[in-house]
Amino acid sequence: MAILVTGGAGYIGSHTCIELLNADYEVVIVDNFSNSNPIALQRVQQITGKTIKVYEIDLLNELELERVFQENSIEAVIHFAGLKAVGESVVNPLLYFEKNLISTISLCTVMQKYNVKNIVFSSSATVYGLPETLPITEDFPLEVRNPYGRTKRMIEEMLHDVYISDSSWSISILRYFNPIGAHESGLIGEDSIGIPNNLMPYITKVAIGELKELNVFGNTYETSDGTGVRDYIHVCDLANGHVAALKKTIEMNEVGIFNLGTGRGYSVLEVLRAFESATSLTVPYKVCDPRPGDVAIYYADATRAFKELGWKAKKSLEEMCKDAWRWQLNNPNGYLKRKKQSTSSK
Ligand code: UFG
């Protein structure tokens, strides 16, 4: 039996494939490579010494997707594929509804037809409203702030309805906080296109000299040093969280929602200092206006994932910084031979 990973060549997908292969799962990937590169999958095979089966298919193409289910014995699906740039989703909401929502409908329809009813879905902490207290638990009120977040929330609700209609489905919804870092080999990592939106890839691009300085978005928030606080999690810890969720999804028939974070927050300046100390580099920065839509503090209560999945993030901020830098240094142009251009970032 194999695990189908949609979007398996992407940043979180590729790291999850490594953990799946290390746990002896057979892996089949469906990816349209619109915001990822097949080289990532060669590297996954190089790191693990195992082979994976890859289909270059768009999930919107149900007929081609059916072929994957006909040719393989799929036991469960981990669904990463989707667009993820908040700004782009505001400019082009229909694209996000098509690429995220319709493709998930297409995937679930084919799963149902082939009687594959175990799914782990890649959601985001972006579905939570402004936290009135911290840390954020899974039952916090939800609030949508942009079309990207809306697609995540709509898919979560859709999956709930699917389960209500047929309780032989088993569904895990994983709400990620801020994944950063890279595999310790330095062979795979976050391959940002153009100017990164997110903090860590921006820092590494300043450190390597590609960008002049980090723009710190605001220093008057109600936090220890005035800069925004987030729950950064090492991408390999996050990847392991998927393996833990997958096991539970296969064993049980229920809908589970899990925060994947470390449970502690770091400010922008704390991350910057940690990066400088982990790499012995100096990263110039200037303070700018706050970024519209940003919140001051955001961090997870990850107790449920520990209690129910037996999973806990282990890696330190220092390891996150060291690994992000190793990836950047070894791959100054990411995966180099890009197949297609896209504006999505994370
Ligand atoms: N920041 C800067 N300068 C930058 C980039 C970011 O100061 O150049 C700051 C932000 O203001 C924020 C922190 O660094 O305080 C983290 O920002 P990121 O853009 O790295 O991450 P966000 O928390 O804003 O958002 C991310 C994803 C969303 C997801 C959310 C879930 O981009 O898709 O985490 O928590 F929904």
PDB file of N, CA and C and ligand atoms in Angstrom, residues 84 86 124-127 148 176-179 196-200 202 214-218 221 227-230 232 268 291 294-296 298 346, ligand 1:
ATOM      1  N   LYS A  84      -0.324  29.443  -2.196  1.00  0.00           N
ATOM      2  CA  LYS A  84      -0.172  29.840  -0.786  1.00  0.00           C
ATOM      3  C   LYS A  84       0.305  31.267  -0.559  1.00  0.00           C
ATOM      4  N   VAL A  86      -0.518  34.903   0.172  1.00  0.00           N
ATOM      5  CA  VAL A  86      -1.656  35.685   0.643  1.00  0.00           C
ATOM      6  C   VAL A  86      -1.946  36.868  -0.299  1.00  0.00           C
ATOM      7  N   SER A 124      -3.755  25.761   7.790  1.00  0.00           N
ATOM      8  CA  SER A 124      -2.853  26.804   8.264  1.00  0.00           C
ATOM      9  C   SER A 124      -3.436  27.490   9.483  1.00  0.00           C
ATOM     10  N   ALA A 125      -2.548  27.989  10.334  1.00  0.00           N
ATOM     11  CA  ALA A 125      -2.985  28.762  11.497  1.00  0.00           C
ATOM     12  C   ALA A 125      -3.639  30.071  11.062  1.00  0.00           C
ATOM     13  N   THR A 126      -3.548  30.377   9.792  1.00  0.00           N
ATOM     14  CA  THR A 126      -4.181  31.591   9.276  1.00  0.00           C
ATOM     15  C   THR A 126      -5.703  31.551   9.431  1.00  0.00           C
ATOM     16  N   VAL A 127      -6.272  30.352   9.669  1.00  0.00           N
ATOM     17  CA  VAL A 127      -7.738  30.256   9.824  1.00  0.00           C
ATOM     18  C   VAL A 127      -8.225  30.841  11.163  1.00  0.00           C
ATOM     19  N   TYR A 148      -6.890  33.362   0.380  1.00  0.00           N
ATOM     20  CA  TYR A 148      -6.068  32.177   0.675  1.00  0.00           C
ATOM     21  C   TYR A 148      -6.586  31.488   1.939  1.00  0.00           C
ATOM     22  N   TYR A 176      -0.754  24.546  10.381  1.00  0.00           N
ATOM     23  CA  TYR A 176       0.670  24.875  10.558  1.00  0.00           C
ATOM     24  C   TYR A 176       0.847  26.281  11.095  1.00  0.00           C
ATOM     25  N   PHE A 177       1.843  26.438  11.939  1.00  0.00           N
ATOM     26  CA  PHE A 177       2.260  27.784  12.315  1.00  0.00           C
ATOM     27  C   PHE A 177       3.352  28.230  11.317  1.00  0.00           C
ATOM     28  N   ASN A 178       4.548  28.609  11.723  1.00  0.00           N
ATOM     29  CA  ASN A 178       5.487  29.176  10.740  1.00  0.00           C
ATOM     30  C   ASN A 178       6.664  28.238  10.456  1.00  0.00           C
ATOM     31  N   PRO A 179       6.545  27.393   9.451  1.00  0.00           N
ATOM     32  CA  PRO A 179       7.635  26.460   9.138  1.00  0.00           C
ATOM     33  C   PRO A 179       8.839  27.180   8.542  1.00  0.00           C
ATOM     34  N   PRO A 196      11.337  37.136  -1.334  1.00  0.00           N
ATOM     35  CA  PRO A 196      10.486  36.336  -0.433  1.00  0.00           C
ATOM     36  C   PRO A 196       9.527  37.205   0.376  1.00  0.00           C
ATOM     37  N   ASN A 197       8.359  36.662   0.681  1.00  0.00           N
ATOM     38  CA  ASN A 197       7.392  37.337   1.554  1.00  0.00           C
ATOM     39  C   ASN A 197       7.694  37.043   3.005  1.00  0.00           C
ATOM     40  N   ASN A 198       8.276  35.884   3.261  1.00  0.00           N
ATOM     41  CA  ASN A 198       8.391  35.408   4.644  1.00  0.00           C
ATOM     42  C   ASN A 198       9.750  35.728   5.253  1.00  0.00           C
ATOM     43  N   LEU A 199       9.762  35.738   6.567  1.00  0.00           N
ATOM     44  CA  LEU A 199      10.926  36.255   7.296  1.00  0.00           C
ATOM     45  C   LEU A 199      12.225  35.489   7.032  1.00  0.00           C
ATOM     46  N   MET A 200      12.228  34.171   7.260  1.00  0.00           N
ATOM     47  CA  MET A 200      13.508  33.449   7.203  1.00  0.00           C
ATOM     48  C   MET A 200      14.142  33.466   5.803  1.00  0.00           C
ATOM     49  N   TYR A 202      13.844  35.678   3.646  1.00  0.00           N
ATOM     50  CA  TYR A 202      14.330  37.054   3.423  1.00  0.00           C
ATOM     51  C   TYR A 202      15.671  37.245   4.134  1.00  0.00           C
ATOM     52  N   LEU A 214      17.212  43.590   5.759  1.00  0.00           N
ATOM     53  CA  LEU A 214      15.883  43.099   6.160  1.00  0.00           C
ATOM     54  C   LEU A 214      15.012  44.297   6.530  1.00  0.00           C
ATOM     55  N   ASN A 215      13.800  44.302   6.044  1.00  0.00           N
ATOM     56  CA  ASN A 215      12.816  45.297   6.486  1.00  0.00           C
ATOM     57  C   ASN A 215      12.049  44.690   7.647  1.00  0.00           C
ATOM     58  N   VAL A 216      12.212  45.260   8.811  1.00  0.00           N
ATOM     59  CA  VAL A 216      11.461  44.764   9.980  1.00  0.00           C
ATOM     60  C   VAL A 216      10.125  45.502   9.991  1.00  0.00           C
ATOM     61  N   PHE A 217       9.056  44.736   9.849  1.00  0.00           N
ATOM     62  CA  PHE A 217       7.735  45.352   9.688  1.00  0.00           C
ATOM     63  C   PHE A 217       7.144  45.767  11.035  1.00  0.00           C
ATOM     64  N   GLY A 218       7.579  46.911  11.533  1.00  0.00           N
ATOM     65  CA  GLY A 218       6.990  47.489  12.736  1.00  0.00           C
ATOM     66  C   GLY A 218       7.740  47.106  14.006  1.00  0.00           C
ATOM     67  N   TYR A 221       4.661  47.036  18.261  1.00  0.00           N
ATOM     68  CA  TYR A 221       3.649  46.078  18.738  1.00  0.00           C
ATOM     69  C   TYR A 221       3.827  45.877  20.243  1.00  0.00           C
ATOM     70  N   THR A 227       8.563  44.049  18.093  1.00  0.00           N
ATOM     71  CA  THR A 227       8.412  43.412  16.770  1.00  0.00           C
ATOM     72  C   THR A 227       7.505  42.183  16.885  1.00  0.00           C
ATOM     73  N   GLY A 228       6.952  41.761  15.764  1.00  0.00           N
ATOM     74  CA  GLY A 228       5.957  40.685  15.736  1.00  0.00           C
ATOM     75  C   GLY A 228       6.508  39.355  16.239  1.00  0.00           C
ATOM     76  N   VAL A 229       5.664  38.619  16.951  1.00  0.00           N
ATOM     77  CA  VAL A 229       6.073  37.321  17.522  1.00  0.00           C
ATOM     78  C   VAL A 229       5.318  36.194  16.816  1.00  0.00           C
ATOM     79  N   ARG A 230       6.077  35.151  16.403  1.00  0.00           N
ATOM     80  CA  ARG A 230       5.469  34.004  15.718  1.00  0.00           C
ATOM     81  C   ARG A 230       6.039  32.704  16.274  1.00  0.00           C
ATOM     82  N   TYR A 232       7.759  29.736  15.222  1.00  0.00           N
ATOM     83  CA  TYR A 232       8.536  29.132  14.130  1.00  0.00           C
ATOM     84  C   TYR A 232       8.795  27.674  14.439  1.00  0.00           C
ATOM     85  N   VAL A 268      10.681  39.080  15.728  1.00  0.00           N
ATOM     86  CA  VAL A 268      11.501  39.227  14.513  1.00  0.00           C
ATOM     87  C   VAL A 268      12.966  39.471  14.902  1.00  0.00           C
ATOM     88  N   ARG A 291       3.329  45.715   8.450  1.00  0.00           N
ATOM     89  CA  ARG A 291       2.727  45.185   7.220  1.00  0.00           C
ATOM     90  C   ARG A 291       1.215  45.078   7.445  1.00  0.00           C
ATOM     91  N   ASP A 294      -0.943  42.212   9.518  1.00  0.00           N
ATOM     92  CA  ASP A 294      -0.146  41.430  10.473  1.00  0.00           C
ATOM     93  C   ASP A 294      -0.711  41.545  11.885  1.00  0.00           C
ATOM     94  N   VAL A 295      -0.585  40.471  12.648  1.00  0.00           N
ATOM     95  CA  VAL A 295      -0.968  40.545  14.057  1.00  0.00           C
ATOM     96  C   VAL A 295       0.300  40.603  14.898  1.00  0.00           C
ATOM     97  N   ALA A 296       0.159  41.035  16.175  1.00  0.00           N
ATOM     98  CA  ALA A 296       1.335  41.208  17.031  1.00  0.00           C
ATOM     99  C   ALA A 296       1.930  39.856  17.438  1.00  0.00           C
ATOM    100  N   TYR A 298       1.364  35.468  17.825  1.00  0.00           N
ATOM    101  CA  TYR A 298       0.667  34.286  17.339  1.00  0.00           C
ATOM    102  C   TYR A 298       1.479  33.067  17.732  1.00  0.00           C
ATOM    103  N   LYS A 346       4.718  30.916  -0.297  1.00  0.00           N
ATOM    104  CA  LYS A 346       4.713  29.954   0.809  1.00  0.00           C
ATOM    105  C   LYS A 346       3.319  29.469   1.087  1.00  0.00           C
TER     106      LYS A 346
HETATM  107  N1  UFG B   1       8.506  40.048   8.796  1.00  0.00           N
HETATM  108  C1  UFG B   1       9.371  41.113   8.719  1.00  0.00           C
HETATM  109  N2  UFG B   1      10.030  41.327   7.535  1.00  0.00           N
HETATM  110  C2  UFG B   1       9.882  40.507   6.458  1.00  0.00           C
HETATM  111  C3  UFG B   1       8.992  39.410   6.548  1.00  0.00           C
HETATM  112  C4  UFG B   1       8.322  39.215   7.739  1.00  0.00           C
HETATM  113  O1  UFG B   1       9.529  41.884   9.667  1.00  0.00           O
HETATM  114  O2  UFG B   1      10.506  40.773   5.416  1.00  0.00           O
HETATM  115  C5  UFG B   1       7.807  39.785  10.069  1.00  0.00           C
HETATM  116  C6  UFG B   1       6.280  39.821   9.968  1.00  0.00           C
HETATM  117  O3  UFG B   1       5.802  41.138  10.138  1.00  0.00           O
HETATM  118  C7  UFG B   1       5.882  38.860  11.078  1.00  0.00           C
HETATM  119  C8  UFG B   1       7.019  37.831  11.097  1.00  0.00           C
HETATM  120  O4  UFG B   1       8.120  38.463  10.471  1.00  0.00           O
HETATM  121  O5  UFG B   1       5.881  39.528  12.321  1.00  0.00           O
HETATM  122  C9  UFG B   1       6.682  36.554  10.335  1.00  0.00           C
HETATM  123  O6  UFG B   1       6.230  36.884   9.030  1.00  0.00           O
HETATM  124  P1  UFG B   1       6.075  35.768   7.891  1.00  0.00           P
HETATM  125  O7  UFG B   1       5.675  36.484   6.641  1.00  0.00           O
HETATM  126  O8  UFG B   1       7.290  34.921   7.824  1.00  0.00           O
HETATM  127  O9  UFG B   1       4.890  34.837   8.418  1.00  0.00           O
HETATM  128  P2  UFG B   1       3.380  35.227   8.825  1.00  0.00           P
HETATM  129  O10 UFG B   1       3.227  34.864  10.264  1.00  0.00           O
HETATM  130  O11 UFG B   1       3.027  36.589   8.438  1.00  0.00           O
HETATM  131  O12 UFG B   1       2.485  34.282   7.904  1.00  0.00           O
HETATM  132  C10 UFG B   1       2.755  32.917   7.751  1.00  0.00           C
HETATM  133  C11 UFG B   1       2.315  32.521   6.358  1.00  0.00           C
HETATM  134  C12 UFG B   1       0.830  32.520   6.223  1.00  0.00           C
HETATM  135  C13 UFG B   1       0.231  31.688   7.298  1.00  0.00           C
HETATM  136  C14 UFG B   1       0.677  32.157   8.646  1.00  0.00           C
HETATM  137  C15 UFG B   1       0.127  31.232   9.703  1.00  0.00           C
HETATM  138  O13 UFG B   1       2.886  33.382   5.389  1.00  0.00           O
HETATM  139  O14 UFG B   1       0.465  31.949   5.001  1.00  0.00           O
HETATM  140  O15 UFG B   1       2.104  32.172   8.718  1.00  0.00           O
HETATM  141  O16 UFG B   1       0.496  31.580  10.972  1.00  0.00           O
HETATM  142  F1  UFG B   1      -1.097  31.762   7.221  1.00  0.00           F
END
